Amino acid sequence: MNTASVSRKQTSFRLSETLLARLQEEARRHNRSLNNLVESVLMSFVSSHPNKTTLAAMKEAETSDNLETLDMKEFRNFVDSL
């Protein structure tokens, strides 16, 4: 179990009453606090976007002529050896 403490800063947002009600209902349905639900949704959103290093690697993979081919039999043997 991870017992490391995460530093948090209190903040406030103005949300539509309809959105707030929907968020509160979702939190209740999933047996979570409103804060926990909103924090996890926001974390998921910001984590789903690749960073500059990943974007550069993706571009290189799409455009490079120097890519190696993968022998699936050798790959399976490698995975089995782990």
PDB file of C-alpha atoms in Angstrom:
ATOM      1  CA  MET A   1       0.000   0.000   0.000  1.00  0.00           C
ATOM      2  CA  ASN A   2       1.307   3.452  -0.925  1.00  0.00           C
ATOM      3  CA  THR A   3       1.421   5.595   2.196  1.00  0.00           C
ATOM      4  CA  ALA A   4       3.184   8.584   0.623  1.00  0.00           C
ATOM      5  CA  SER A   5       1.364  11.819   1.280  1.00  0.00           C
ATOM      6  CA  VAL A   6       0.337  13.934  -1.701  1.00  0.00           C
ATOM      7  CA  SER A   7       0.435  17.676  -1.205  1.00  0.00           C
ATOM      8  CA  ARG A   8      -2.820  19.345  -2.236  1.00  0.00           C
ATOM      9  CA  LYS A   9      -3.847  22.967  -2.547  1.00  0.00           C
ATOM     10  CA  GLN A  10      -7.409  24.075  -1.956  1.00  0.00           C
ATOM     11  CA  THR A  11      -9.029  25.871  -4.879  1.00  0.00           C
ATOM     12  CA  SER A  12     -12.494  26.702  -6.106  1.00  0.00           C
ATOM     13  CA  PHE A  13     -14.337  26.634  -9.425  1.00  0.00           C
ATOM     14  CA  ARG A  14     -17.634  27.955 -10.636  1.00  0.00           C
ATOM     15  CA  LEU A  15     -19.642  25.121 -12.182  1.00  0.00           C
ATOM     16  CA  SER A  16     -23.133  25.063 -13.581  1.00  0.00           C
ATOM     17  CA  GLU A  17     -25.640  23.656 -11.120  1.00  0.00           C
ATOM     18  CA  THR A  18     -26.520  20.935 -13.611  1.00  0.00           C
ATOM     19  CA  LEU A  19     -22.907  19.819 -13.990  1.00  0.00           C
ATOM     20  CA  LEU A  20     -22.337  19.894 -10.238  1.00  0.00           C
ATOM     21  CA  ALA A  21     -25.440  17.754  -9.660  1.00  0.00           C
ATOM     22  CA  ARG A  22     -24.254  15.232 -12.258  1.00  0.00           C
ATOM     23  CA  LEU A  23     -20.791  15.072 -10.701  1.00  0.00           C
ATOM     24  CA  GLN A  24     -22.250  14.586  -7.229  1.00  0.00           C
ATOM     25  CA  GLU A  25     -24.491  11.789  -8.507  1.00  0.00           C
ATOM     26  CA  GLU A  26     -21.563  10.062 -10.235  1.00  0.00           C
ATOM     27  CA  ALA A  27     -19.495  10.326  -7.060  1.00  0.00           C
ATOM     28  CA  ARG A  28     -22.341   8.770  -5.048  1.00  0.00           C
ATOM     29  CA  ARG A  29     -22.837   5.980  -7.599  1.00  0.00           C
ATOM     30  CA  HIS A  30     -19.151   5.075  -7.406  1.00  0.00           C
ATOM     31  CA  ASN A  31     -18.958   5.498  -3.625  1.00  0.00           C
ATOM     32  CA  ARG A  32     -16.379   8.287  -3.954  1.00  0.00           C
ATOM     33  CA  SER A  33     -16.100  11.817  -2.691  1.00  0.00           C
ATOM     34  CA  LEU A  34     -16.809  14.629  -5.116  1.00  0.00           C
ATOM     35  CA  ASN A  35     -13.218  15.814  -4.708  1.00  0.00           C
ATOM     36  CA  ASN A  36     -11.826  12.351  -5.500  1.00  0.00           C
ATOM     37  CA  LEU A  37     -14.014  11.995  -8.584  1.00  0.00           C
ATOM     38  CA  VAL A  38     -13.132  15.426  -9.980  1.00  0.00           C
ATOM     39  CA  GLU A  39      -9.416  14.981  -9.253  1.00  0.00           C
ATOM     40  CA  SER A  40      -9.295  11.576 -10.957  1.00  0.00           C
ATOM     41  CA  VAL A  41     -11.233  12.838 -14.006  1.00  0.00           C
ATOM     42  CA  LEU A  42      -8.868  15.791 -14.368  1.00  0.00           C
ATOM     43  CA  MET A  43      -5.790  13.584 -13.868  1.00  0.00           C
ATOM     44  CA  SER A  44      -7.048  11.174 -16.516  1.00  0.00           C
ATOM     45  CA  PHE A  45      -7.588  14.056 -18.925  1.00  0.00           C
ATOM     46  CA  VAL A  46      -4.132  15.578 -18.522  1.00  0.00           C
ATOM     47  CA  SER A  47      -2.428  12.156 -18.544  1.00  0.00           C
ATOM     48  CA  SER A  48      -4.037  11.081 -21.804  1.00  0.00           C
ATOM     49  CA  HIS A  49      -2.069  13.603 -23.873  1.00  0.00           C
ATOM     50  CA  PRO A  50       1.412  12.461 -24.932  1.00  0.00           C
ATOM     51  CA  ASN A  51       4.346  14.661 -23.914  1.00  0.00           C
ATOM     52  CA  LYS A  52       6.878  16.167 -26.363  1.00  0.00           C
ATOM     53  CA  THR A  53       9.247  13.191 -26.130  1.00  0.00           C
ATOM     54  CA  THR A  54       6.475  10.714 -26.906  1.00  0.00           C
ATOM     55  CA  LEU A  55       5.165  12.859 -29.775  1.00  0.00           C
ATOM     56  CA  ALA A  56       8.670  13.041 -31.268  1.00  0.00           C
ATOM     57  CA  ALA A  57       9.069   9.254 -31.018  1.00  0.00           C
ATOM     58  CA  MET A  58       5.669   8.728 -32.643  1.00  0.00           C
ATOM     59  CA  LYS A  59       6.590  11.065 -35.503  1.00  0.00           C
ATOM     60  CA  GLU A  60       9.931   9.300 -35.970  1.00  0.00           C
ATOM     61  CA  ALA A  61       8.211   5.903 -36.085  1.00  0.00           C
ATOM     62  CA  GLU A  62       5.715   7.137 -38.670  1.00  0.00           C
ATOM     63  CA  THR A  63       8.266   8.780 -40.979  1.00  0.00           C
ATOM     64  CA  SER A  64      11.520   6.872 -40.529  1.00  0.00           C
ATOM     65  CA  ASP A  65      12.863   4.592 -43.247  1.00  0.00           C
ATOM     66  CA  ASN A  66      15.366   3.072 -40.814  1.00  0.00           C
ATOM     67  CA  LEU A  67      12.959   0.967 -38.792  1.00  0.00           C
ATOM     68  CA  GLU A  68      13.858  -2.635 -38.054  1.00  0.00           C
ATOM     69  CA  THR A  69      11.450  -5.482 -38.721  1.00  0.00           C
ATOM     70  CA  LEU A  70      10.298  -7.618 -35.833  1.00  0.00           C
ATOM     71  CA  ASP A  71      10.553 -11.390 -36.025  1.00  0.00           C
ATOM     72  CA  MET A  72       7.499 -12.536 -34.063  1.00  0.00           C
ATOM     73  CA  LYS A  73       8.982 -15.952 -33.269  1.00  0.00           C
ATOM     74  CA  GLU A  74      12.045 -14.345 -31.702  1.00  0.00           C
ATOM     75  CA  PHE A  75       9.815 -11.890 -29.854  1.00  0.00           C
ATOM     76  CA  ARG A  76       7.653 -14.712 -28.449  1.00  0.00           C
ATOM     77  CA  ASN A  77      10.781 -16.575 -27.356  1.00  0.00           C
ATOM     78  CA  PHE A  78      11.987 -13.416 -25.627  1.00  0.00           C
ATOM     79  CA  VAL A  79       8.652 -12.916 -23.848  1.00  0.00           C
ATOM     80  CA  ASP A  80       8.555 -16.566 -22.793  1.00  0.00           C
ATOM     81  CA  SER A  81      12.038 -16.225 -21.312  1.00  0.00           C
ATOM     82  CA  LEU A  82      10.955 -13.431 -18.969  1.00  0.00           C
TER      83      LEU A  82
END
